[in-house]
Amino acid sequence: MDTYCSQPAGAEAYIEDRKDSILTKGKSKGNISCSSDSLAGAVSQRACVYCGARVVLNPVTDAVHLVHGPIGCAAFTWDIRGSLSSGSEMYRNSFSTDMKERDIIFGGEQKLAACIDEIVAKYAPPAVFVYSTCVVGVIGDDIISVCKEASLRHNIDVIPVESSGFKSGNKIVGYRAAADALLKLITPKDGVHIEPTRKLNFLGEYNLGGEKWVVERYLKEIGIEINVAFTGDSTVAALKQAPGACLNLVQCTGSMHYVAMKLEQTFGTPYMDVNFFGAENTTESLRKIADFYGDEDIKRRTEALIERESSHVRPVIEKYRKKLAGKRAAIYVGGAFKAAAIIRQLKELDVEIVLTGTQTGKKEEYENLSGMLSEGTVIIDDANPAELERFLREKDVDFMAGGVKERFLAYKLGVGFVDHNHDRKDCLAGFEGAVKFAREVHTTACSPVWKHLKNTSVRDVRL
Amino acid sequence: MSDMRAKMVSENQCQTCMPLGGVVAFKGIEEAMVLVHGSQGCSTYIRLSNVEHYNEPIDIASSALNEKQTIYGGEANLRKALDNVLRVYQPKVLGVVTTCLAETIGEDMERMIQSYIKDHDIRGVDIIPVATPSYSGSHTEGFWAATKEIIRHYARPVAKHSGINVIIPHISPADIREIKRILDMTGLEYTLIPDYSMTLDRPFGGEYLKIPLGGTRTRDISRMAGARATIQFGLTCPDDLSPGLYLQQEYGVPLIDLPLPFGLENTDRFIEALSRISGRLMPDYLALERGWLLDAMADSHKYNAEGHPVIYGEPELVYAFAALCAENGAMPAVIATGTRNGRLMARVKMLLAEAEEQPIFLEDADFTAIYEAAVSTGANVAIGHSGGKFLTEHLCIPVVRVGFPIHDRMGGQRILSAGYAGTLAFLDRFTNTLLERKYASYRQKKKDELTKGSRMQEAAIEGDE
């Protein structure tokens, strides 16, 4: 065992058990190993089931999000998504039952019920989502019955979200818990009839930088209305009208394909995948939607919008493409939907993609990603910092696209960074989003600071 | 006044969880890595929170417990995690902090780690478990608990020597560096623990080090038992978690418990203690810095007197900033901490006993309680971490950012408040925040106040007639 302790392994240090999770396109045989639990001790970038559920449901603006557990779970996810709201700001608060040792020993059900009562008395929210955390699952608090009783007591929706973190390190499991909660919320109660409309639902859109509003504007211009987005800038009342839509768009597939499938089964609403990140994706998505409606007026207006907006975007993209051509990029993000959107946009900018990875990609999603990438590109599932560092170096990357945890790893290596994460403040959707994205890529890939960083030798600062 | 949260639900937390504090303490030990024994999310959240604050890549491993281990026990996963971390990171010290999950399922850490060490014949790595169940305290308690365990692990009976121990609470790397600069000026030999001033704030060097350079050396920790004295900035540290008290009780090292050297008087006490120990006067340059601070205090005292701050966060920081504000005439309106800490409240009450108006004291506080107290006291400025953002968003009370976490501004790791120089830096930020707030609105305010006032006067006169 001394080999563990005394031999410097340097850049060669990697974990044998992880080798099937890393492929090189064109060189590796077989499929990527994915959708499994994270390896113990591998320093995964992943979060937990609770996190998955929370990020999906949190943008429901007027609901109270109550975390049943010790303080950390709530504290770490307070206002974690920068989702924007056109009305209520209730969702930006973080409610916790703040379980203490006593509650762990004697059970936390009474405290949970008391917390719900307090919240309802103080804020009268239309709904309360109650998230279960690790210890709640272990001590066996029956949150389902506590929620049911509270719901009857207060005559509002009190919905349990079964998101005990230990179920998996994979957020997808949490997406499912959130989906079940949403389906519970929108299924009409006995005797309630929801009128069918010509409006559509927009699933997997979280309005982080106002993306929902951009798409809403486009759709309005071509004569289509959004019924409700899941869940960006949504309200409980609007979500309850979801069964009245004639079509469901699915953007973030990881979190919302299941919901779309369920909506089709239950209410017969068809769904289609869309993607409003990048000019090409936006154009295609708008045409698909217009085709679905099959209305000549809608089609004509769609083409007019595309023509007008593309003419604004084209010269900007062209300008940045000249500056960015040949730059090398790495992508490491939460889900495959986001990875695919970024790949396509970077290709429009003539950027070479040398590494792509996700935290939660599925086999078929990786096949799709692989189809978009050129030979020699590294594809990696559930990466850790040691692996990311190795490839950022080996592949001589100019900039990386990812989330907060990857940002400073890139900077430490003198590599640029494009934020595509929960705390970004810029809207990256639609045609204007494509312009912003191109500008951000240029800002970081061509920043003057790298010149100074590259001229600094390691020796200067190795104190 | 309300000394506790009377309601059940916590709305907008003022603290984070116990293992987070444990992780930060281990990051201050040379060649150390940390493993969080619990579900994957815990380590990722702790990483995220630290990465946003320190703006550094921060690696923290997880034993990634899942459903099966939760039922049958996490030993196999812990072993696998230890294997992988030791292979990839090659640490000399490996801290293993527990989570509420591990504690609730009753993991016997001592035994599991002992048997791992025995089975694998591990040498050259010290694996140190610390119990940090999230439901037993906040990150403050986790920080003290880990620091104490680290010292307990290494401290041995050794010959007396002339060095001193310096034990710090959870402060910024910039503050640690300032305290070290002062110590260096006195010529005393010292061991400061935990020293994450270099590990969590690395200069650019074109490389990512899996374990960043710096940190308190374990060979120095093992000599702490022979030190002349321990200076601990831990007035509010509970006895059972106190590293300094442990060294005093087990090894007879005299404990000098001091407030953090933030503010004139608190820094004076630190310098006096150092002078007493070293038998030397205050270094000339420090005397100059003290003079600059005094000069600045005079320059800005009238502006500061208009400040009615809400001070919140970790107990030791809250006490130090309350003292700093009070000595500058900015009498605190609200004193709050997210954890339960009677010592803090007792200390602050003593400190402010002479104040014309008593502040509201809140322990085990959430931000809804702090918010309400800010409204009822007419507070106009806040001192604390990013959690206070709604005070600004909803009440236009600016927050002078200090403490942890700072995730909505740059440079949490560089916030300096220690020593005379740090106090001056803080005071300028504080005074200018008050001035900025005043100048942003005083023209309109005056107009509203005086013109409306005159109309009211007229109306009153008319009424009289």
PDB file of C-alpha atoms in Angstrom, chain A residues 135-385:
ATOM      1  CA  VAL A 135     -31.985  11.828   7.015  1.00  0.00           C
ATOM      2  CA  VAL A 136     -35.715  12.096   6.485  1.00  0.00           C
ATOM      3  CA  GLY A 137     -35.536   9.036   4.268  1.00  0.00           C
ATOM      4  CA  VAL A 138     -33.444   7.222   6.862  1.00  0.00           C
ATOM      5  CA  ILE A 139     -35.568   7.966   9.922  1.00  0.00           C
ATOM      6  CA  GLY A 140     -38.667   7.245   7.878  1.00  0.00           C
ATOM      7  CA  ASP A 141     -40.756  10.377   8.398  1.00  0.00           C
ATOM      8  CA  ASP A 142     -43.954   9.845   6.441  1.00  0.00           C
ATOM      9  CA  ILE A 143     -43.976  13.097   4.513  1.00  0.00           C
ATOM     10  CA  ILE A 144     -46.718  11.832   2.229  1.00  0.00           C
ATOM     11  CA  SER A 145     -49.282  11.597   4.984  1.00  0.00           C
ATOM     12  CA  VAL A 146     -48.105  14.799   6.691  1.00  0.00           C
ATOM     13  CA  CYS A 147     -48.575  16.608   3.362  1.00  0.00           C
ATOM     14  CA  LYS A 148     -51.944  15.003   2.767  1.00  0.00           C
ATOM     15  CA  GLU A 149     -53.252  16.049   6.155  1.00  0.00           C
ATOM     16  CA  ALA A 150     -51.857  19.559   5.805  1.00  0.00           C
ATOM     17  CA  SER A 151     -53.432  19.790   2.382  1.00  0.00           C
ATOM     18  CA  LEU A 152     -56.857  18.915   3.799  1.00  0.00           C
ATOM     19  CA  ARG A 153     -56.363  21.202   6.778  1.00  0.00           C
ATOM     20  CA  HIS A 154     -55.509  24.230   4.664  1.00  0.00           C
ATOM     21  CA  ASN A 155     -57.282  23.388   1.436  1.00  0.00           C
ATOM     22  CA  ILE A 156     -54.209  24.047  -0.716  1.00  0.00           C
ATOM     23  CA  ASP A 157     -51.743  21.801  -2.529  1.00  0.00           C
ATOM     24  CA  VAL A 158     -49.094  20.524  -0.146  1.00  0.00           C
ATOM     25  CA  ILE A 159     -47.030  18.259  -2.325  1.00  0.00           C
ATOM     26  CA  PRO A 160     -44.366  15.841  -1.130  1.00  0.00           C
ATOM     27  CA  VAL A 161     -41.206  15.632  -3.234  1.00  0.00           C
ATOM     28  CA  GLU A 162     -39.472  12.362  -2.539  1.00  0.00           C
ATOM     29  CA  SER A 163     -35.915  13.487  -3.009  1.00  0.00           C
ATOM     30  CA  SER A 164     -33.840  11.808  -0.305  1.00  0.00           C
ATOM     31  CA  GLY A 165     -30.306  12.508  -1.495  1.00  0.00           C
ATOM     32  CA  PHE A 166     -28.840   9.078  -0.940  1.00  0.00           C
ATOM     33  CA  LYS A 167     -31.100   7.523  -3.566  1.00  0.00           C
ATOM     34  CA  SER A 168     -28.417   8.380  -6.104  1.00  0.00           C
ATOM     35  CA  GLY A 169     -25.730  10.885  -6.916  1.00  0.00           C
ATOM     36  CA  ASN A 170     -27.493  11.337 -10.216  1.00  0.00           C
ATOM     37  CA  LYS A 171     -29.692  14.395 -10.495  1.00  0.00           C
ATOM     38  CA  ILE A 172     -31.894  12.583 -13.024  1.00  0.00           C
ATOM     39  CA  VAL A 173     -33.468  10.646 -10.157  1.00  0.00           C
ATOM     40  CA  GLY A 174     -34.366  13.981  -8.610  1.00  0.00           C
ATOM     41  CA  TYR A 175     -35.801  15.236 -11.905  1.00  0.00           C
ATOM     42  CA  ARG A 176     -38.178  12.294 -11.747  1.00  0.00           C
ATOM     43  CA  ALA A 177     -39.226  13.162  -8.189  1.00  0.00           C
ATOM     44  CA  ALA A 178     -39.911  16.719  -9.338  1.00  0.00           C
ATOM     45  CA  ALA A 179     -41.845  15.453 -12.352  1.00  0.00           C
ATOM     46  CA  ASP A 180     -44.064  13.332 -10.129  1.00  0.00           C
ATOM     47  CA  ALA A 181     -44.725  16.345  -7.929  1.00  0.00           C
ATOM     48  CA  LEU A 182     -45.588  18.503 -10.934  1.00  0.00           C
ATOM     49  CA  LEU A 183     -47.920  15.867 -12.337  1.00  0.00           C
ATOM     50  CA  LYS A 184     -49.637  15.681  -8.974  1.00  0.00           C
ATOM     51  CA  LEU A 185     -50.081  19.443  -9.018  1.00  0.00           C
ATOM     52  CA  ILE A 186     -51.511  19.730 -12.520  1.00  0.00           C
ATOM     53  CA  THR A 187     -53.795  16.713 -12.578  1.00  0.00           C
ATOM     54  CA  PRO A 188     -57.294  18.212 -12.333  1.00  0.00           C
ATOM     55  CA  LYS A 189     -59.130  17.441  -9.122  1.00  0.00           C
ATOM     56  CA  ASP A 190     -62.444  15.630  -9.437  1.00  0.00           C
ATOM     57  CA  GLY A 191     -65.027  17.614 -11.317  1.00  0.00           C
ATOM     58  CA  VAL A 192     -62.587  20.218 -12.637  1.00  0.00           C
ATOM     59  CA  HIS A 193     -62.593  20.597 -16.399  1.00  0.00           C
ATOM     60  CA  ILE A 194     -59.775  22.379 -18.207  1.00  0.00           C
ATOM     61  CA  GLU A 195     -60.836  23.915 -21.522  1.00  0.00           C
ATOM     62  CA  PRO A 196     -58.619  22.935 -24.459  1.00  0.00           C
ATOM     63  CA  THR A 197     -56.870  25.879 -26.117  1.00  0.00           C
ATOM     64  CA  ARG A 198     -54.557  26.598 -29.068  1.00  0.00           C
ATOM     65  CA  LYS A 199     -51.797  27.538 -26.658  1.00  0.00           C
ATOM     66  CA  LEU A 200     -48.663  25.467 -26.001  1.00  0.00           C
ATOM     67  CA  ASN A 201     -46.660  24.528 -22.918  1.00  0.00           C
ATOM     68  CA  PHE A 202     -42.927  25.098 -22.850  1.00  0.00           C
ATOM     69  CA  LEU A 203     -41.275  22.302 -20.858  1.00  0.00           C
ATOM     70  CA  GLY A 204     -37.688  22.367 -19.604  1.00  0.00           C
ATOM     71  CA  GLU A 205     -37.363  26.150 -19.678  1.00  0.00           C
ATOM     72  CA  TYR A 206     -36.335  27.805 -16.429  1.00  0.00           C
ATOM     73  CA  ASN A 207     -36.110  31.492 -17.340  1.00  0.00           C
ATOM     74  CA  LEU A 208     -32.638  31.827 -15.828  1.00  0.00           C
ATOM     75  CA  GLY A 209     -31.774  34.909 -17.806  1.00  0.00           C
ATOM     76  CA  GLY A 210     -35.242  35.676 -19.163  1.00  0.00           C
ATOM     77  CA  GLU A 211     -35.133  33.006 -21.905  1.00  0.00           C
ATOM     78  CA  LYS A 212     -38.816  32.240 -21.543  1.00  0.00           C
ATOM     79  CA  TRP A 213     -39.652  35.857 -22.180  1.00  0.00           C
ATOM     80  CA  VAL A 214     -37.570  35.940 -25.364  1.00  0.00           C
ATOM     81  CA  VAL A 215     -39.251  32.847 -26.785  1.00  0.00           C
ATOM     82  CA  GLU A 216     -42.661  34.124 -25.684  1.00  0.00           C
ATOM     83  CA  ARG A 217     -42.047  37.292 -27.670  1.00  0.00           C
ATOM     84  CA  TYR A 218     -41.122  35.325 -30.803  1.00  0.00           C
ATOM     85  CA  LEU A 219     -44.136  33.071 -30.482  1.00  0.00           C
ATOM     86  CA  LYS A 220     -46.436  36.003 -29.925  1.00  0.00           C
ATOM     87  CA  GLU A 221     -45.119  37.607 -33.065  1.00  0.00           C
ATOM     88  CA  ILE A 222     -45.957  34.532 -35.121  1.00  0.00           C
ATOM     89  CA  GLY A 223     -49.373  34.230 -33.510  1.00  0.00           C
ATOM     90  CA  ILE A 224     -48.891  31.550 -30.822  1.00  0.00           C
ATOM     91  CA  GLU A 225     -49.316  31.887 -27.087  1.00  0.00           C
ATOM     92  CA  ILE A 226     -47.487  30.117 -24.297  1.00  0.00           C
ATOM     93  CA  ASN A 227     -49.908  28.517 -21.862  1.00  0.00           C
ATOM     94  CA  VAL A 228     -47.310  27.869 -19.158  1.00  0.00           C
ATOM     95  CA  ALA A 229     -43.593  27.126 -18.982  1.00  0.00           C
ATOM     96  CA  PHE A 230     -42.308  24.255 -16.847  1.00  0.00           C
ATOM     97  CA  THR A 231     -41.237  25.824 -14.659  1.00  0.00           C
ATOM     98  CA  GLY A 232     -39.607  29.175 -15.489  1.00  0.00           C
ATOM     99  CA  ASP A 233     -41.721  32.136 -14.355  1.00  0.00           C
ATOM    100  CA  SER A 234     -44.668  29.827 -13.704  1.00  0.00           C
ATOM    101  CA  THR A 235     -47.350  30.070 -11.060  1.00  0.00           C
ATOM    102  CA  VAL A 236     -49.340  27.334  -9.401  1.00  0.00           C
ATOM    103  CA  ALA A 237     -52.549  28.537 -11.048  1.00  0.00           C
ATOM    104  CA  ALA A 238     -50.956  28.626 -14.510  1.00  0.00           C
ATOM    105  CA  LEU A 239     -49.485  25.135 -14.078  1.00  0.00           C
ATOM    106  CA  LYS A 240     -52.939  23.828 -13.240  1.00  0.00           C
ATOM    107  CA  GLN A 241     -54.044  24.985 -16.697  1.00  0.00           C
ATOM    108  CA  ALA A 242     -51.315  22.873 -18.333  1.00  0.00           C
ATOM    109  CA  PRO A 243     -53.701  20.134 -19.546  1.00  0.00           C
ATOM    110  CA  GLY A 244     -55.419  22.755 -21.743  1.00  0.00           C
ATOM    111  CA  ALA A 245     -52.467  23.135 -24.124  1.00  0.00           C
ATOM    112  CA  CYS A 246     -52.534  21.648 -27.636  1.00  0.00           C
ATOM    113  CA  LEU A 247     -48.786  21.011 -27.768  1.00  0.00           C
ATOM    114  CA  ASN A 248     -45.875  20.531 -25.377  1.00  0.00           C
ATOM    115  CA  LEU A 249     -42.441  21.785 -26.350  1.00  0.00           C
ATOM    116  CA  VAL A 250     -39.570  20.040 -24.589  1.00  0.00           C
ATOM    117  CA  GLN A 251     -36.318  21.908 -24.237  1.00  0.00           C
ATOM    118  CA  CYS A 252     -34.279  20.458 -21.360  1.00  0.00           C
ATOM    119  CA  THR A 253     -34.897  16.819 -22.212  1.00  0.00           C
ATOM    120  CA  GLY A 254     -33.201  15.411 -19.112  1.00  0.00           C
ATOM    121  CA  SER A 255     -35.657  17.007 -16.757  1.00  0.00           C
ATOM    122  CA  MET A 256     -38.809  17.034 -18.874  1.00  0.00           C
ATOM    123  CA  HIS A 257     -39.115  14.171 -21.378  1.00  0.00           C
ATOM    124  CA  TYR A 258     -40.801  12.079 -18.744  1.00  0.00           C
ATOM    125  CA  VAL A 259     -43.306  14.819 -17.971  1.00  0.00           C
ATOM    126  CA  ALA A 260     -44.094  15.256 -21.668  1.00  0.00           C
ATOM    127  CA  MET A 261     -44.628  11.524 -22.057  1.00  0.00           C
ATOM    128  CA  LYS A 262     -46.949  11.442 -19.072  1.00  0.00           C
ATOM    129  CA  LEU A 263     -48.901  14.430 -20.363  1.00  0.00           C
ATOM    130  CA  GLU A 264     -49.350  12.677 -23.685  1.00  0.00           C
ATOM    131  CA  GLN A 265     -50.569   9.499 -21.970  1.00  0.00           C
ATOM    132  CA  THR A 266     -52.947  11.283 -19.632  1.00  0.00           C
ATOM    133  CA  PHE A 267     -54.249  14.185 -21.687  1.00  0.00           C
ATOM    134  CA  GLY A 268     -53.300  13.171 -25.228  1.00  0.00           C
ATOM    135  CA  THR A 269     -51.151  16.257 -25.750  1.00  0.00           C
ATOM    136  CA  PRO A 270     -48.414  15.642 -28.337  1.00  0.00           C
ATOM    137  CA  TYR A 271     -44.885  16.892 -27.681  1.00  0.00           C
ATOM    138  CA  MET A 272     -41.821  17.847 -29.691  1.00  0.00           C
ATOM    139  CA  ASP A 273     -38.193  18.642 -28.820  1.00  0.00           C
ATOM    140  CA  VAL A 274     -37.076  22.198 -29.349  1.00  0.00           C
ATOM    141  CA  ASN A 275     -33.947  24.149 -28.589  1.00  0.00           C
ATOM    142  CA  PHE A 276     -33.701  27.905 -28.461  1.00  0.00           C
ATOM    143  CA  PHE A 277     -29.966  28.134 -27.841  1.00  0.00           C
ATOM    144  CA  GLY A 278     -28.173  29.375 -30.931  1.00  0.00           C
ATOM    145  CA  ALA A 279     -29.521  30.928 -34.130  1.00  0.00           C
ATOM    146  CA  GLU A 280     -29.713  27.649 -36.071  1.00  0.00           C
ATOM    147  CA  ASN A 281     -31.493  25.834 -33.266  1.00  0.00           C
ATOM    148  CA  THR A 282     -33.896  28.705 -32.803  1.00  0.00           C
ATOM    149  CA  THR A 283     -34.692  28.829 -36.519  1.00  0.00           C
ATOM    150  CA  GLU A 284     -35.344  25.100 -36.681  1.00  0.00           C
ATOM    151  CA  SER A 285     -37.467  25.119 -33.569  1.00  0.00           C
ATOM    152  CA  LEU A 286     -39.647  27.984 -34.754  1.00  0.00           C
ATOM    153  CA  ARG A 287     -40.238  26.228 -38.099  1.00  0.00           C
ATOM    154  CA  LYS A 288     -41.149  22.979 -36.350  1.00  0.00           C
ATOM    155  CA  ILE A 289     -43.675  24.760 -34.206  1.00  0.00           C
ATOM    156  CA  ALA A 290     -45.157  26.627 -37.170  1.00  0.00           C
ATOM    157  CA  ASP A 291     -45.443  23.342 -39.067  1.00  0.00           C
ATOM    158  CA  PHE A 292     -47.292  21.782 -36.180  1.00  0.00           C
ATOM    159  CA  TYR A 293     -49.927  24.494 -36.270  1.00  0.00           C
ATOM    160  CA  GLY A 294     -50.084  24.152 -40.071  1.00  0.00           C
ATOM    161  CA  ASP A 295     -51.445  27.650 -40.428  1.00  0.00           C
ATOM    162  CA  GLU A 296     -50.205  29.593 -43.481  1.00  0.00           C
ATOM    163  CA  ASP A 297     -50.340  32.911 -41.685  1.00  0.00           C
ATOM    164  CA  ILE A 298     -48.219  31.544 -38.843  1.00  0.00           C
ATOM    165  CA  LYS A 299     -45.714  30.095 -41.322  1.00  0.00           C
ATOM    166  CA  ARG A 300     -45.436  33.365 -43.207  1.00  0.00           C
ATOM    167  CA  ARG A 301     -44.859  35.344 -40.024  1.00  0.00           C
ATOM    168  CA  THR A 302     -42.331  32.775 -38.827  1.00  0.00           C
ATOM    169  CA  GLU A 303     -40.269  33.118 -41.992  1.00  0.00           C
ATOM    170  CA  ALA A 304     -40.420  36.889 -41.746  1.00  0.00           C
ATOM    171  CA  LEU A 305     -39.195  36.796 -38.149  1.00  0.00           C
ATOM    172  CA  ILE A 306     -36.396  34.369 -38.973  1.00  0.00           C
ATOM    173  CA  GLU A 307     -35.285  36.478 -41.925  1.00  0.00           C
ATOM    174  CA  ARG A 308     -35.295  39.693 -39.941  1.00  0.00           C
ATOM    175  CA  GLU A 309     -33.529  38.298 -36.865  1.00  0.00           C
ATOM    176  CA  SER A 310     -31.004  36.265 -38.861  1.00  0.00           C
ATOM    177  CA  SER A 311     -29.982  39.362 -40.739  1.00  0.00           C
ATOM    178  CA  HIS A 312     -29.083  40.975 -37.390  1.00  0.00           C
ATOM    179  CA  VAL A 313     -27.246  37.925 -36.126  1.00  0.00           C
ATOM    180  CA  ARG A 314     -25.320  36.948 -39.269  1.00  0.00           C
ATOM    181  CA  PRO A 315     -22.859  39.853 -39.397  1.00  0.00           C
ATOM    182  CA  VAL A 316     -22.133  39.583 -35.669  1.00  0.00           C
ATOM    183  CA  ILE A 317     -21.480  35.862 -35.861  1.00  0.00           C
ATOM    184  CA  GLU A 318     -19.339  36.496 -38.929  1.00  0.00           C
ATOM    185  CA  LYS A 319     -17.296  39.103 -37.076  1.00  0.00           C
ATOM    186  CA  TYR A 320     -16.626  36.788 -34.147  1.00  0.00           C
ATOM    187  CA  ARG A 321     -16.054  33.749 -36.336  1.00  0.00           C
ATOM    188  CA  LYS A 322     -13.066  35.474 -37.912  1.00  0.00           C
ATOM    189  CA  LYS A 323     -11.561  36.083 -34.478  1.00  0.00           C
ATOM    190  CA  LEU A 324     -12.401  32.684 -33.035  1.00  0.00           C
ATOM    191  CA  ALA A 325     -11.662  30.356 -35.939  1.00  0.00           C
ATOM    192  CA  GLY A 326      -9.351  27.565 -34.811  1.00  0.00           C
ATOM    193  CA  LYS A 327      -9.783  28.145 -31.079  1.00  0.00           C
ATOM    194  CA  ARG A 328     -10.107  24.956 -29.078  1.00  0.00           C
ATOM    195  CA  ALA A 329     -12.938  24.402 -26.625  1.00  0.00           C
ATOM    196  CA  ALA A 330     -13.881  21.974 -23.873  1.00  0.00           C
ATOM    197  CA  ILE A 331     -17.443  21.530 -22.682  1.00  0.00           C
ATOM    198  CA  TYR A 332     -18.412  20.060 -19.339  1.00  0.00           C
ATOM    199  CA  VAL A 333     -21.998  20.666 -18.274  1.00  0.00           C
ATOM    200  CA  GLY A 334     -24.835  19.082 -16.340  1.00  0.00           C
ATOM    201  CA  GLY A 335     -26.924  17.606 -19.125  1.00  0.00           C
ATOM    202  CA  ALA A 336     -26.665  16.446 -22.720  1.00  0.00           C
ATOM    203  CA  PHE A 337     -29.246  18.933 -23.975  1.00  0.00           C
ATOM    204  CA  LYS A 338     -27.039  21.802 -22.925  1.00  0.00           C
ATOM    205  CA  ALA A 339     -23.918  20.134 -24.308  1.00  0.00           C
ATOM    206  CA  ALA A 340     -25.552  19.639 -27.717  1.00  0.00           C
ATOM    207  CA  ALA A 341     -26.703  23.252 -27.830  1.00  0.00           C
ATOM    208  CA  ILE A 342     -23.231  24.539 -27.019  1.00  0.00           C
ATOM    209  CA  ILE A 343     -21.528  22.251 -29.544  1.00  0.00           C
ATOM    210  CA  ARG A 344     -23.740  23.517 -32.313  1.00  0.00           C
ATOM    211  CA  GLN A 345     -23.189  27.155 -31.439  1.00  0.00           C
ATOM    212  CA  LEU A 346     -19.446  26.744 -31.168  1.00  0.00           C
ATOM    213  CA  LYS A 347     -19.375  25.056 -34.556  1.00  0.00           C
ATOM    214  CA  GLU A 348     -21.166  28.074 -36.006  1.00  0.00           C
ATOM    215  CA  LEU A 349     -18.233  30.067 -34.647  1.00  0.00           C
ATOM    216  CA  ASP A 350     -15.660  27.726 -36.238  1.00  0.00           C
ATOM    217  CA  VAL A 351     -14.407  26.649 -32.837  1.00  0.00           C
ATOM    218  CA  GLU A 352     -12.934  23.173 -32.554  1.00  0.00           C
ATOM    219  CA  ILE A 353     -14.409  21.057 -29.775  1.00  0.00           C
ATOM    220  CA  VAL A 354     -11.843  18.777 -28.183  1.00  0.00           C
ATOM    221  CA  LEU A 355     -13.648  17.579 -25.063  1.00  0.00           C
ATOM    222  CA  THR A 356     -17.315  17.114 -24.230  1.00  0.00           C
ATOM    223  CA  GLY A 357     -18.759  15.701 -21.061  1.00  0.00           C
ATOM    224  CA  THR A 358     -21.820  15.740 -18.869  1.00  0.00           C
ATOM    225  CA  GLN A 359     -22.839  14.833 -15.347  1.00  0.00           C
ATOM    226  CA  THR A 360     -26.045  13.069 -16.265  1.00  0.00           C
ATOM    227  CA  GLY A 361     -25.977  12.059 -19.950  1.00  0.00           C
ATOM    228  CA  LYS A 362     -27.670   8.853 -21.079  1.00  0.00           C
ATOM    229  CA  LYS A 363     -26.331   6.340 -23.594  1.00  0.00           C
ATOM    230  CA  GLU A 364     -28.457   7.509 -26.526  1.00  0.00           C
ATOM    231  CA  GLU A 365     -27.631  11.116 -25.698  1.00  0.00           C
ATOM    232  CA  TYR A 366     -23.928  10.362 -25.805  1.00  0.00           C
ATOM    233  CA  GLU A 367     -24.415   8.680 -29.183  1.00  0.00           C
ATOM    234  CA  ASN A 368     -26.096  11.832 -30.421  1.00  0.00           C
ATOM    235  CA  LEU A 369     -23.295  14.020 -29.050  1.00  0.00           C
ATOM    236  CA  SER A 370     -20.690  11.752 -30.580  1.00  0.00           C
ATOM    237  CA  GLY A 371     -22.351  12.204 -33.960  1.00  0.00           C
ATOM    238  CA  MET A 372     -21.822  15.955 -33.690  1.00  0.00           C
ATOM    239  CA  LEU A 373     -18.127  15.720 -32.790  1.00  0.00           C
ATOM    240  CA  SER A 374     -15.044  15.093 -34.880  1.00  0.00           C
ATOM    241  CA  GLU A 375     -12.480  12.297 -34.572  1.00  0.00           C
ATOM    242  CA  GLY A 376     -10.183  12.499 -31.598  1.00  0.00           C
ATOM    243  CA  THR A 377     -12.611  14.387 -29.362  1.00  0.00           C
ATOM    244  CA  VAL A 378     -12.667  13.104 -25.813  1.00  0.00           C
ATOM    245  CA  ILE A 379     -16.098  12.226 -24.444  1.00  0.00           C
ATOM    246  CA  ILE A 380     -16.386  11.864 -20.716  1.00  0.00           C
ATOM    247  CA  ASP A 381     -19.162  10.982 -18.283  1.00  0.00           C
ATOM    248  CA  ASP A 382     -19.223  12.194 -14.660  1.00  0.00           C
ATOM    249  CA  ALA A 383     -15.730  13.696 -14.838  1.00  0.00           C
ATOM    250  CA  ASN A 384     -13.631  14.746 -11.863  1.00  0.00           C
ATOM    251  CA  PRO A 385     -11.170  17.646 -11.584  1.00  0.00           C
TER     252      PRO A 385
END
